[in-house]
Each structure stands twice: as structure tokens, then as C-alpha cells.
Amino acid sequence: RTLRVPMATLRVRPAGALVSTRGYRVAHRRADRRLAARSDYSTNDRDVSVEKPPSDDGAKQTPLKVVIIGGGLAGLGCLASLSGHKHINATLLESTRVLGGRVRSKAALGALAWDQGASYFTAKDPSTPFAEVLMKGRADGVVELWAGGDASPGARVGTMGTKEEAGGHVLDESSWEPFAASKELYVGVPSMAELLLFVAEKVANAVRPEASWLGDNAVPGTPEYLTNAFADRIQALRTQDTGAWPANVPHSGSDRNWGLMIRCREGGHMWYKPWESDVVVLATQAPAAAKLTAQILKSVGADGDGGDGDGIASKILAMASAADRIRGNHCWSLTVAFAEPLNLSYEGVMMKEPFDGGIAWFANNSSKPGRPEPGKGKGAQTAGWAYRWAEVGTSLTVGQGECWVVQASPEWSNERAEMSPDDAAKELCDAFLKLVGRSESEVKPVHVKAVIWKFAYPLNPAGDPSDDSKRYLFDPDLGLGACGDWTSGPRAGDAYDSGVALGRAVAEHLASKLNQKETSENEGKAR
């Protein structure tokens, strides 16, 4: 049972047990009343509900549990693979307020919108799971073709170099090369983030519960996901291959592999829920996976070197080391809007190396299907007082500007990894205007923001994207796996396919585990 506990009254013992306080007892009684009053499993934003689970009379076998940490494309691919298996209850936890990872969109001032993470999706091989999802999304209207293929009218997207002029580097338009028509660039509609919701709710058929009902899924095989949800602690429930349970672990006696403390933020409250799981999947960036596996390693009494030969600690250490070895480039991403169109002759440019201007890619986000068109939005007057009007001047129409996304080169981003967002935004905006031959006296920026994506491009992925069995890391004995771009490849599709492949491996392993358990029970009855 999940308890909503006032933060000032919550204390956690080292072993993870909640300490009863007056606030705890009050929250406990309120939770009892809520559970008694509830008869449906409601979601926040979608019209999805299922019946309250019936009482367990022991006639049905308890489903095995899988927790997926990370709500990017890798985590969602894993969730989709686990959907529909009646012996598995899968739960995905995303620490931010939206799904997507680095597939991220933002909006501001009424009619301004940017895709500040991945600018488009591609699928080189039409037989991959990600290509299938793109086609399903296109059929459902949440994905459209932006350039290439049968896009009509297709955006002008290609590559270009620079030339040096007085004051810096500018575009060399004579070097323009359009992308081949066979290179199809897909985008989510009305934003890139829409594809993530589509995968969660239409492909994986997942429900989004309220925080207090997390884990109380009534239909086995129906996965669930929750944003603003954190795995504060992951603890191994066994310390050696014999499966012995340490006496100081509060979950002693459990037949599952992992104990977690899940923290959910919802409605101005923090909800804490102890959790047990058969499998934990780390669908995070490599640094986060390394941190989590190091935490797990301490829970089995090993701080760094394993120390138990081929035992549990050594296996965890192997996964921690694999994540820790990954190196990656950072990427500063600028979102900028102008009161007037720039009137450039292209919508997207991939700069040719070397990136003399410090910019690797820029795109006119307003040219994508389903985005607000410059001059046709309702403007900033609809945005509400939450926005800082001083940021954009006094005009009520600045929310109708042309929106561009500018992504810095790896070298530029790595050198400025610790720069403040405001300074990076100003420097990138100046470089962009210089590159395209414009000045602030000609075109006035009405919105200038920057965000850094750390480890945006893994340089040495741990796996092999050409082999499904090597797209991920998974130890069936531990019940611990990892997936993502750092185990497969740098593209969004690589991350998704990595998650799908791991999900299939987990489902196969758990089915085998259940079969072995049933065989053992039947043999015991026969004796």
C-alpha cells in the first residue's frame, strides 16, 4: 500500500523501514479511507480504467514483476515487449514530468514550439521494431513525413559547409547538398513527444495510475507507467548464489530478487512505496546506470572489486564497469524564435565537418507538420501571466514568431559543458545569426533559451546494433538488465530496438522461470 506522507514527518531507517509518526499514522488512516472508497483504477490524462483487482484466493499464480527505470525510447521499447504477457506485471518509472528522455519538446508564449532534443526520426531498415512503430504512428496520425520519400511539400533539408569572411564563418551556399529522397525524416505531430505517448498507450497498451495506486494493476499483462517517479534505492535481496536472505534486509523471506523504495511526486505530495521485483531494467543513460549499479553493489556488501568470484557481486560489478566505460559527447541545444521570418532557402542544415562555426545542425521547427505557423497563432496574449513579459518585450504578437532549433558541435559543447544556460544561449544565438548572415538589427530574437544534453552521443557503445542478442546487457541469474543508446547505437531507433530486444529476453527468461517452478511443484506433489 502506498502512503502519502508529509515530508517533515517522514524518516527512513538505514534498512529502509518507515518510522511510524503522527503524520505517518494520519496518512495511513486516510489511505485506508481512500482505498475503501475507490473502485476504479483511474489515470491522470487519458480515459483508461480497469476494474479493481479481485481478492487473491490463491487459485491464480502471482505474476512476476519487472521494474523499468527510465521513460525514454529504450524504456518504452522494453515496456512494449513485455505487454500482453499474463505472467508479467511491468512498471515503468520516469523521473521527469514527461516521457521521452532526449526526445523532448517545449512550448512557450502561446504559439512558439520547439523540438529541443531529437529533431527527426529515421528508420534505415523497415523490418526493425522502431520502423514498425513509425509506420503505426503515421497510420494513427501522430507521425508525419517532414522530408524525403513522398513528403509533399517536403522540407528542404541537406548538408552545407562554411566559408570564412570578415568577422567569422558563414554558410557556403555553393556547397549545399540536399539529402537523398530515399532518406525519410519523420516527426511527431504536433510535437516529437507525441510518439512517446503513442508507444506507451497504443503500442504497449499501458495505463497511467495515480501514485497511490501504483502496482495495483488489476489485469495481469497490462503494463503501467508513471512520471515524476524515482527509484530512491535498489537493494539486492540475496547476497550469494545460494539465494540466502541477509538478516538485516527488511524484505527477508521474499522470493523476488530486488527491493526498491519508489518515490512519486503528485498533487504537491510525495508518495513513498516499498517495492519488490523479479527483474530491474536500467533504461537510462550510461552515467546513471553506472551510479545505480554501484549503489546495488554496496547493497550486497561489496564496494568496488566484487570479491566473490563468479557470485552476485562480480556480476553486478561487470555491468557497473560496462556502464562506467562509456564515453560520450555533450550537446548544447538552442531554442530561438524571431518576430519576423528569416527567409532562408532551407529548413534544415547538417553542417559539414569541420564545424568551424561551432554549430552542427539547425532546423526551422515552424516548417514541420502540425506546428504553429508564423503569423497564424493566437500569440503571446493567450500564454498567461506565468511568462515573463520583460523577456519578449511589450508586443502581444511575439508569440507568433518563427522557431528555430540550433545544436552545437560536440567540440563546442564539450568545451562549454559547465557554462551557464544563459551564456551558452547568447553565444549560440550570436554564432547562428552570423552563420546565416543575419544581425539582430534585422531580425529580433523574442525567445532565446539553451539546454545541454549530457552524454548525448555515446562514443563506444557496449553492444552491437547489428545483433539483437548484443543490443542490451542482461544477467538472468541476477534479474538485472540495461538497454539504451549506450548499449546499441546513437540513434533514437537504436535505443528503442535495444529496449525491445531486452524486453523479449526478459519475457522469455521469466516464462522459463515459471515453467521450472511449476515443474518442481508438480514433482513435489507426485512424491
Coordinates of C-alpha atoms in Angstrom, one line a residue:
R1 CA 0.0 0.0 0.0
T2 CA 1.3 3.4 -0.9
L3 CA 1.2 6.1 1.7
R4 CA 1.2 9.8 1.2
V5 CA 3.4 11.1 4.0
P6 CA 4.1 14.8 4.9
M7 CA 7.8 15.3 4.2
A8 CA 8.5 16.8 7.6
T9 CA 7.2 13.7 9.4
L10 CA 8.9 11.0 7.3
R11 CA 12.1 9.3 8.5
V12 CA 13.7 6.3 6.9
R13 CA 15.8 3.8 8.9
P14 CA 19.1 2.6 7.3
A15 CA 17.4 -0.6 6.3
G16 CA 14.6 1.2 4.6
A17 CA 11.7 0.7 7.0
L18 CA 9.3 3.6 7.6
V19 CA 9.2 5.0 11.1
S20 CA 5.7 5.5 12.5
T21 CA 5.0 9.1 13.5
R22 CA 1.8 11.0 14.0
G23 CA 1.9 12.2 10.3
Y24 CA 2.5 8.6 9.2
R25 CA -0.5 7.3 11.2
V26 CA -2.8 10.0 9.9
A27 CA -1.7 9.3 6.3
H28 CA -2.2 5.6 6.9
R29 CA -5.8 6.2 8.1
R30 CA -6.5 8.5 5.1
A31 CA -5.1 5.9 2.8
D32 CA -7.4 3.3 4.2
R33 CA -10.4 5.5 3.6
R34 CA -9.3 6.2 0.0
L35 CA -8.8 2.6 -0.8
A36 CA -12.2 1.7 0.7
A37 CA -13.8 4.4 -1.4
R38 CA -12.0 3.6 -4.7
S39 CA -13.5 1.1 -7.2
D40 CA -11.6 2.0 -10.3
Y41 CA -8.0 2.4 -11.4
S42 CA -8.0 5.9 -12.8
T43 CA -5.4 7.7 -14.9
N44 CA -4.4 11.4 -15.0
D45 CA -4.8 12.4 -18.6
R46 CA -6.3 9.5 -20.5
D47 CA -9.7 7.8 -20.4
V48 CA -8.4 4.5 -19.3
S49 CA -9.8 2.5 -16.4
V50 CA -10.0 -1.1 -15.3
E51 CA -11.8 -2.9 -12.6
K52 CA -10.4 -3.1 -9.0
P53 CA -8.4 -6.3 -8.6
P54 CA -10.4 -9.2 -7.0
S55 CA -9.2 -10.7 -3.8
D56 CA -6.5 -13.3 -4.2
D57 CA -7.8 -16.7 -3.2
G58 CA -4.5 -18.4 -4.1
A59 CA -6.1 -20.1 -7.2
K60 CA -4.0 -17.9 -9.5
Q61 CA -0.3 -17.7 -9.7
T62 CA 1.1 -14.3 -8.7
P63 CA 2.6 -12.5 -11.8
L64 CA 6.3 -11.8 -11.9
K65 CA 7.3 -8.2 -11.6
V66 CA 9.5 -6.1 -13.8
V67 CA 10.6 -2.5 -13.0
I68 CA 11.9 -0.4 -15.8
I69 CA 13.8 2.7 -14.7
G70 CA 13.8 5.4 -17.5
G71 CA 11.0 6.5 -19.7
G72 CA 12.9 7.3 -22.9
L73 CA 12.6 5.2 -26.1
A74 CA 14.6 2.4 -24.7
G75 CA 12.4 2.0 -21.6
L76 CA 9.2 2.3 -23.7
G77 CA 10.5 -0.3 -26.2
C78 CA 11.1 -2.7 -23.3
L79 CA 7.6 -2.0 -21.9
A80 CA 6.0 -2.7 -25.2
S81 CA 7.8 -6.0 -25.4
L82 CA 6.6 -7.1 -22.0
S83 CA 3.0 -6.0 -22.7
G84 CA 0.4 -8.8 -23.0
H85 CA 2.4 -11.5 -21.1
K86 CA -0.1 -12.5 -18.4
H87 CA 2.7 -13.8 -16.2
I88 CA 4.4 -10.4 -16.1
N89 CA 3.4 -7.1 -14.5
A90 CA 5.7 -4.4 -15.8
T91 CA 6.0 -0.9 -14.3
L92 CA 8.0 1.9 -15.9
L93 CA 9.3 4.8 -13.8
E94 CA 10.3 8.2 -15.4
S95 CA 11.9 10.7 -13.1
T96 CA 10.9 13.8 -15.1
R97 CA 7.4 15.1 -15.7
V98 CA 7.1 13.7 -19.2
L99 CA 8.1 10.6 -21.1
G100 CA 10.8 10.9 -23.8
G101 CA 14.3 11.1 -22.5
R102 CA 16.2 13.2 -25.1
V103 CA 13.1 13.2 -27.4
R104 CA 11.8 16.4 -25.8
S105 CA 9.6 19.2 -27.0
K106 CA 8.8 22.5 -25.4
A107 CA 6.3 25.4 -26.0
A108 CA 6.2 29.0 -24.9
L109 CA 4.3 32.2 -25.4
G110 CA 1.1 30.8 -27.0
A111 CA 2.3 29.9 -30.4
L112 CA 6.0 29.0 -30.1
A113 CA 7.1 25.4 -30.1
W114 CA 10.4 23.6 -30.5
D115 CA 11.8 20.0 -30.6
Q116 CA 14.8 20.7 -28.5
G117 CA 16.1 17.1 -28.4
A118 CA 15.9 14.8 -31.4
S119 CA 14.8 16.8 -34.5
Y120 CA 13.5 13.9 -36.5
F121 CA 13.3 10.1 -36.7
T122 CA 14.8 7.8 -39.3
A123 CA 14.4 4.1 -40.0
K124 CA 17.1 2.7 -42.2
D125 CA 15.7 -0.9 -42.0
P126 CA 11.9 -1.2 -42.5
S127 CA 11.9 -4.5 -40.6
T128 CA 13.1 -3.1 -37.3
P129 CA 10.6 -2.7 -34.4
F130 CA 11.2 1.1 -34.5
A131 CA 10.4 1.3 -38.2
E132 CA 7.2 -0.6 -37.4
V133 CA 6.3 1.9 -34.7
L134 CA 6.9 4.8 -37.0
M135 CA 4.5 3.3 -39.6
K136 CA 1.9 2.6 -36.9
G137 CA 2.2 6.2 -35.7
R138 CA 1.9 7.5 -39.2
A139 CA -1.3 5.5 -39.7
D140 CA -2.6 6.9 -36.4
G141 CA -1.8 10.5 -37.3
V142 CA 0.8 11.1 -34.6
V143 CA 3.8 10.8 -37.1
E144 CA 4.2 12.6 -40.4
L145 CA 6.9 12.8 -43.0
W146 CA 8.8 16.1 -42.9
A147 CA 11.3 15.5 -45.7
G148 CA 12.3 12.8 -48.2
G149 CA 10.1 10.0 -49.6
D150 CA 6.6 11.1 -50.6
A151 CA 6.5 14.2 -48.3
S152 CA 4.5 16.9 -50.0
P153 CA 5.7 19.5 -49.9
G154 CA 8.9 18.2 -48.5
A155 CA 11.2 20.3 -46.4
R156 CA 14.5 21.4 -47.9
V157 CA 17.0 19.6 -45.7
G158 CA 20.6 18.8 -46.5
T159 CA 24.3 19.4 -45.8
M160 CA 26.3 22.6 -46.2
G161 CA 29.8 23.8 -45.4
T162 CA 31.2 27.2 -44.4
K163 CA 33.5 29.8 -45.7
E164 CA 35.5 32.4 -43.9
E165 CA 34.6 36.0 -44.2
A166 CA 35.5 39.1 -42.2
G167 CA 34.2 38.6 -38.7
G168 CA 33.9 34.8 -38.8
H169 CA 32.4 31.8 -40.7
V170 CA 29.3 32.0 -42.8
L171 CA 27.4 29.4 -44.8
D172 CA 28.9 28.5 -48.2
E173 CA 25.7 28.0 -50.1
S174 CA 27.6 26.7 -53.1
S175 CA 28.3 23.6 -51.1
W176 CA 24.6 22.8 -50.5
E177 CA 23.7 19.2 -51.0
P178 CA 20.1 18.0 -50.3
F179 CA 19.5 14.8 -48.5
A180 CA 18.7 11.9 -50.8
A181 CA 15.0 11.5 -51.4
S182 CA 15.4 7.9 -50.0
K183 CA 16.3 9.4 -46.6
E184 CA 12.9 9.8 -45.0
L185 CA 12.7 12.2 -42.0
Y186 CA 9.7 11.6 -39.7
V187 CA 8.5 13.9 -37.0
G188 CA 5.9 13.5 -34.2
V189 CA 2.7 15.6 -34.6
P190 CA 2.1 18.1 -33.1
S191 CA 5.5 17.5 -31.4
M192 CA 8.1 14.9 -31.3
A193 CA 7.0 13.9 -27.8
E194 CA 3.6 12.7 -29.2
L195 CA 5.3 9.5 -30.5
L196 CA 6.3 8.6 -26.9
L197 CA 2.7 8.8 -25.6
F198 CA 1.6 6.8 -28.6
V199 CA 4.1 4.0 -27.8
A200 CA 3.1 4.0 -24.1
E201 CA -0.6 3.9 -24.6
K202 CA -1.3 2.4 -28.0
V203 CA 1.6 0.1 -28.6
A204 CA 2.4 -1.0 -25.1
N205 CA -1.3 -0.5 -24.0
A206 CA 0.0 0.8 -20.7
V207 CA -2.1 2.6 -18.1
R208 CA -1.0 5.6 -16.1
P209 CA -2.2 5.2 -12.5
E210 CA -2.4 7.7 -9.7
A211 CA 0.7 7.5 -7.5
S212 CA -1.3 5.9 -4.7
W213 CA -2.4 3.0 -7.0
L214 CA 1.0 2.3 -8.5
G215 CA 1.4 -1.5 -8.7
D216 CA -2.2 -2.4 -8.0
N217 CA -2.8 -3.4 -11.6
A218 CA -6.0 -5.4 -12.0
V219 CA -5.2 -7.1 -15.3
P220 CA -2.1 -9.2 -15.5
G221 CA -0.1 -8.4 -18.6
T222 CA -1.2 -4.8 -18.7
P223 CA 1.8 -2.6 -18.0
E224 CA 1.8 0.8 -16.3
Y225 CA 3.9 3.9 -16.3
L226 CA 4.3 6.9 -14.1
T227 CA 6.2 10.2 -14.5
N228 CA 7.8 12.1 -11.6
A229 CA 8.7 8.7 -10.1
F230 CA 12.1 7.9 -8.7
A231 CA 13.8 4.7 -7.6
D232 CA 15.5 6.1 -4.5
R233 CA 17.1 2.8 -3.5
I234 CA 17.7 -0.5 -5.2
Q235 CA 18.7 -3.3 -2.9
A236 CA 19.6 -6.9 -3.7
L237 CA 17.5 -9.3 -1.6
R238 CA 20.1 -12.0 -1.8
T239 CA 23.9 -11.8 -1.3
Q240 CA 25.1 -15.1 -2.7
D241 CA 24.2 -17.6 -5.4
T242 CA 22.6 -19.9 -2.8
G243 CA 19.8 -17.3 -2.5
A244 CA 20.3 -16.8 1.2
W245 CA 18.5 -13.8 2.6
P246 CA 20.5 -11.5 4.8
A247 CA 19.0 -10.9 8.2
N248 CA 19.4 -7.1 8.1
V249 CA 17.3 -6.8 4.9
P250 CA 13.7 -5.8 5.6
H251 CA 12.4 -7.9 2.7
S252 CA 13.9 -11.1 4.0
G253 CA 11.8 -14.1 3.1
S254 CA 10.8 -12.6 -0.3
D255 CA 11.1 -14.9 -3.3
R256 CA 11.9 -11.9 -5.5
N257 CA 15.4 -10.5 -6.4
W258 CA 15.2 -6.8 -5.7
G259 CA 13.8 -4.4 -3.2
L260 CA 13.2 -0.8 -4.1
M261 CA 11.9 2.4 -2.4
I262 CA 9.9 4.2 -5.0
R263 CA 9.2 7.9 -4.5
C264 CA 6.5 9.6 -6.6
R265 CA 5.6 13.3 -6.8
E266 CA 2.0 14.1 -7.4
G267 CA -0.5 16.7 -6.4
G268 CA 2.0 18.6 -4.2
H269 CA 2.7 15.5 -2.2
M270 CA 5.5 12.8 -2.1
W271 CA 4.3 9.2 -2.1
Y272 CA 6.7 6.5 -0.8
K273 CA 6.2 2.9 -1.7
P274 CA 8.4 -0.1 -0.8
W275 CA 8.6 -2.4 -3.8
E276 CA 9.8 -5.8 -4.7
S277 CA 10.7 -7.0 -8.2
D278 CA 12.0 -10.1 -10.0
V279 CA 13.8 -8.0 -12.7
V280 CA 15.1 -4.5 -12.8
V281 CA 15.8 -2.9 -16.1
L282 CA 18.0 0.2 -16.3
A283 CA 16.9 2.1 -19.4
T284 CA 18.9 5.2 -18.5
Q285 CA 22.0 7.0 -19.8
A286 CA 25.3 5.2 -19.0
P287 CA 26.3 7.6 -16.1
A288 CA 23.0 7.0 -14.4
A289 CA 23.3 3.2 -15.0
A290 CA 26.8 3.2 -13.5
K291 CA 25.6 5.1 -10.4
L292 CA 22.7 2.8 -9.9
T293 CA 24.7 -0.4 -10.3
A294 CA 27.3 1.0 -7.9
Q295 CA 24.5 1.5 -5.4
I296 CA 23.3 -2.1 -5.9
L297 CA 26.9 -3.3 -5.5
K298 CA 27.0 -1.8 -2.0
S299 CA 23.7 -3.5 -1.1
V300 CA 25.4 -6.9 -1.4
G301 CA 28.3 -5.8 0.8
A302 CA 30.9 -5.1 -2.0
D303 CA 32.2 -1.6 -2.6
G304 CA 34.2 -1.9 -5.7
D305 CA 36.0 -5.1 -6.6
G306 CA 33.3 -7.8 -6.4
G307 CA 35.3 -10.1 -4.3
D308 CA 33.1 -13.2 -4.7
G309 CA 34.5 -14.8 -7.8
D310 CA 31.6 -15.7 -10.1
G311 CA 29.0 -14.6 -7.5
I312 CA 26.4 -11.9 -7.4
A313 CA 28.8 -9.0 -6.6
S314 CA 31.1 -9.9 -9.5
K315 CA 28.2 -10.0 -11.9
I316 CA 26.9 -6.6 -10.7
L317 CA 30.4 -5.2 -10.9
A318 CA 30.7 -6.4 -14.6
M319 CA 27.5 -4.4 -15.5
A320 CA 28.7 -1.4 -13.5
S321 CA 32.0 -1.4 -15.2
A322 CA 30.4 -1.7 -18.7
A323 CA 28.4 1.4 -18.0
D324 CA 31.3 3.3 -16.4
R325 CA 33.5 2.7 -19.5
I326 CA 31.1 4.5 -21.8
R327 CA 32.2 7.9 -23.0
G328 CA 30.0 10.4 -24.8
N329 CA 29.8 13.9 -26.3
H330 CA 27.6 16.6 -24.9
C331 CA 25.2 18.7 -27.0
W332 CA 24.1 22.3 -26.3
S333 CA 20.6 22.9 -27.9
L334 CA 19.4 26.4 -28.6
T335 CA 15.7 27.2 -28.9
V336 CA 15.2 30.6 -30.5
A337 CA 12.3 32.5 -32.1
F338 CA 12.3 35.6 -34.2
A339 CA 9.5 38.1 -34.6
E340 CA 9.9 38.0 -38.4
P341 CA 10.8 35.0 -40.6
L342 CA 14.5 34.6 -41.5
N343 CA 13.5 33.9 -45.2
L344 CA 16.3 31.3 -45.5
S345 CA 16.2 29.0 -48.6
Y346 CA 16.3 25.8 -46.5
E347 CA 14.5 24.3 -43.4
G348 CA 17.3 22.1 -42.1
V349 CA 21.1 22.0 -42.4
M350 CA 23.5 19.4 -41.2
M351 CA 26.9 21.2 -41.2
K352 CA 29.9 19.6 -42.9
E353 CA 32.9 19.0 -40.7
P354 CA 34.9 20.7 -39.5
F355 CA 32.3 22.7 -37.6
D356 CA 34.1 26.0 -37.9
G357 CA 31.1 28.0 -36.8
G358 CA 30.6 25.8 -33.7
I359 CA 27.2 24.6 -35.0
A360 CA 26.5 21.1 -36.2
W361 CA 22.7 21.3 -37.0
F362 CA 19.9 23.8 -37.3
A363 CA 16.3 23.5 -38.3
N364 CA 13.2 25.6 -38.8
N365 CA 10.9 24.0 -36.3
S366 CA 8.0 26.0 -37.7
S367 CA 8.3 24.2 -41.0
K368 CA 7.4 20.8 -39.5
P369 CA 3.9 19.4 -40.0
G370 CA 1.4 20.3 -37.2
R371 CA 3.5 23.1 -35.8
P372 CA 2.1 26.7 -35.3
E373 CA 2.7 28.7 -38.5
P374 CA 4.4 32.1 -38.1
G375 CA 1.8 34.8 -38.1
K376 CA -1.1 32.5 -37.7
G377 CA -1.0 31.7 -34.0
K378 CA -3.0 33.4 -31.3
G379 CA 0.1 35.0 -30.0
A380 CA 1.5 35.7 -26.5
Q381 CA -1.7 37.2 -25.3
T382 CA -3.0 33.6 -24.7
A383 CA 0.0 32.5 -22.8
G384 CA -1.0 33.7 -19.4
W385 CA 0.8 35.8 -16.8
A386 CA 3.1 32.9 -15.8
Y387 CA 5.5 34.0 -18.6
R388 CA 7.9 36.9 -18.0
W389 CA 6.8 39.6 -20.4
A390 CA 10.0 41.5 -20.0
E391 CA 11.8 38.6 -21.7
V392 CA 10.0 39.3 -25.0
G393 CA 9.2 43.0 -24.9
T394 CA 5.8 44.6 -24.9
S395 CA 4.3 43.3 -28.1
L396 CA 1.3 41.0 -27.8
T397 CA 2.2 39.2 -31.1
V398 CA 5.6 38.0 -30.3
G399 CA 4.2 34.5 -29.7
Q400 CA 3.7 34.2 -33.5
G401 CA 7.4 34.1 -34.3
E402 CA 9.4 31.7 -36.5
C403 CA 11.0 29.0 -34.3
W404 CA 14.5 27.5 -34.9
V405 CA 16.5 24.8 -33.1
V406 CA 20.3 25.1 -33.2
Q407 CA 22.5 22.3 -31.9
A408 CA 26.2 23.0 -31.2
S409 CA 29.0 20.8 -32.4
P410 CA 30.5 18.2 -30.0
E411 CA 33.7 20.1 -29.6
W412 CA 31.9 23.4 -28.8
S413 CA 29.6 21.7 -26.4
N414 CA 32.3 19.7 -24.6
E415 CA 34.4 22.8 -24.1
R416 CA 31.4 24.7 -22.6
A417 CA 29.9 21.8 -20.6
E418 CA 29.9 23.9 -17.4
M419 CA 28.8 27.2 -19.0
S420 CA 25.5 28.7 -17.7
P421 CA 22.5 28.2 -19.9
D422 CA 22.1 32.0 -20.4
D423 CA 25.7 32.5 -21.5
A424 CA 25.5 29.4 -23.8
A425 CA 22.2 30.7 -25.3
K426 CA 23.6 34.1 -26.1
E427 CA 26.8 32.7 -27.6
L428 CA 25.0 30.1 -29.7
C429 CA 22.4 32.7 -30.9
D430 CA 25.2 35.1 -32.0
A431 CA 27.0 32.3 -33.8
F432 CA 23.8 31.2 -35.6
L433 CA 22.9 34.7 -36.8
K434 CA 26.5 35.2 -38.0
L435 CA 26.4 31.8 -39.8
V436 CA 23.2 32.6 -41.7
G437 CA 24.2 36.2 -42.5
R438 CA 21.7 38.0 -40.3
S439 CA 22.0 40.5 -37.5
E440 CA 19.9 41.4 -34.5
S441 CA 19.2 44.8 -36.1
E442 CA 17.5 42.9 -39.0
V443 CA 15.7 40.1 -37.0
K444 CA 14.9 40.4 -33.3
P445 CA 15.0 37.3 -31.2
V446 CA 11.9 37.2 -29.0
H447 CA 12.9 33.9 -27.2
V448 CA 16.4 32.6 -26.5
K449 CA 17.0 29.6 -24.3
A450 CA 19.5 26.8 -24.2
V451 CA 19.8 23.4 -22.6
I452 CA 22.7 20.9 -22.5
W453 CA 22.2 17.2 -23.2
K454 CA 25.0 15.5 -21.5
F455 CA 26.3 12.2 -23.0
A456 CA 24.0 12.9 -26.0
Y457 CA 26.2 10.8 -28.3
P458 CA 27.8 7.6 -26.9
L459 CA 31.2 7.1 -28.5
N460 CA 31.8 3.5 -27.5
P461 CA 28.5 1.6 -27.2
A462 CA 28.8 -1.6 -25.2
G463 CA 26.8 -3.7 -27.6
D464 CA 26.3 -4.4 -31.3
P465 CA 23.3 -2.9 -33.0
S466 CA 23.6 -5.5 -35.8
D467 CA 22.9 -8.4 -33.4
D468 CA 19.7 -8.4 -31.4
S469 CA 21.3 -10.5 -28.7
K470 CA 24.0 -7.9 -28.2
R471 CA 21.9 -4.8 -28.2
Y472 CA 21.5 -4.9 -24.4
L473 CA 23.0 -6.3 -21.2
F474 CA 21.1 -8.9 -19.2
D475 CA 22.0 -11.3 -16.5
P476 CA 19.1 -13.8 -16.0
D477 CA 20.5 -15.1 -12.7
L478 CA 20.6 -11.6 -11.2
G479 CA 17.4 -10.4 -12.9
L480 CA 19.2 -7.2 -13.9
G481 CA 19.4 -5.7 -17.4
A482 CA 20.3 -2.5 -19.2
C483 CA 19.4 -1.0 -22.5
G484 CA 19.6 2.3 -24.4
D485 CA 21.8 4.1 -26.9
W486 CA 24.9 3.2 -24.9
T487 CA 24.3 -0.5 -25.4
S488 CA 23.4 -0.3 -29.0
G489 CA 23.9 2.9 -31.0
P490 CA 23.4 6.7 -31.0
R491 CA 20.1 6.9 -33.0
A492 CA 16.7 7.0 -31.4
G493 CA 15.8 3.9 -33.3
D494 CA 18.8 2.1 -31.8
A495 CA 17.7 2.9 -28.3
Y496 CA 14.1 1.7 -29.0
D497 CA 15.2 -1.6 -30.7
S498 CA 17.6 -2.2 -27.8
G499 CA 14.7 -2.0 -25.3
V500 CA 12.5 -4.2 -27.4
A501 CA 15.3 -6.9 -27.6
L502 CA 15.8 -6.8 -23.9
G503 CA 12.1 -7.0 -23.2
R504 CA 11.9 -10.1 -25.3
A505 CA 14.8 -11.7 -23.5
V506 CA 13.3 -10.8 -20.1
A507 CA 9.9 -12.3 -21.1
E508 CA 11.5 -15.5 -22.3
H509 CA 13.5 -15.8 -19.1
L510 CA 10.5 -15.3 -16.8
A511 CA 8.4 -17.7 -18.8
S512 CA 11.2 -20.3 -18.3
K513 CA 11.4 -19.5 -14.6
L514 CA 7.7 -20.1 -14.2
N515 CA 7.8 -23.3 -16.1
Q516 CA 10.6 -24.6 -13.9
K517 CA 8.7 -23.6 -10.8
E518 CA 5.6 -25.4 -12.0
T519 CA 7.6 -28.5 -12.8
S520 CA 9.2 -28.5 -9.4
E521 CA 5.8 -28.1 -7.7
N522 CA 4.2 -30.9 -9.7
E523 CA 7.1 -33.2 -8.9
G524 CA 6.7 -32.4 -5.2
K525 CA 3.0 -33.2 -5.3
A526 CA 3.8 -36.5 -7.1
R527 CA 6.0 -37.6 -4.3

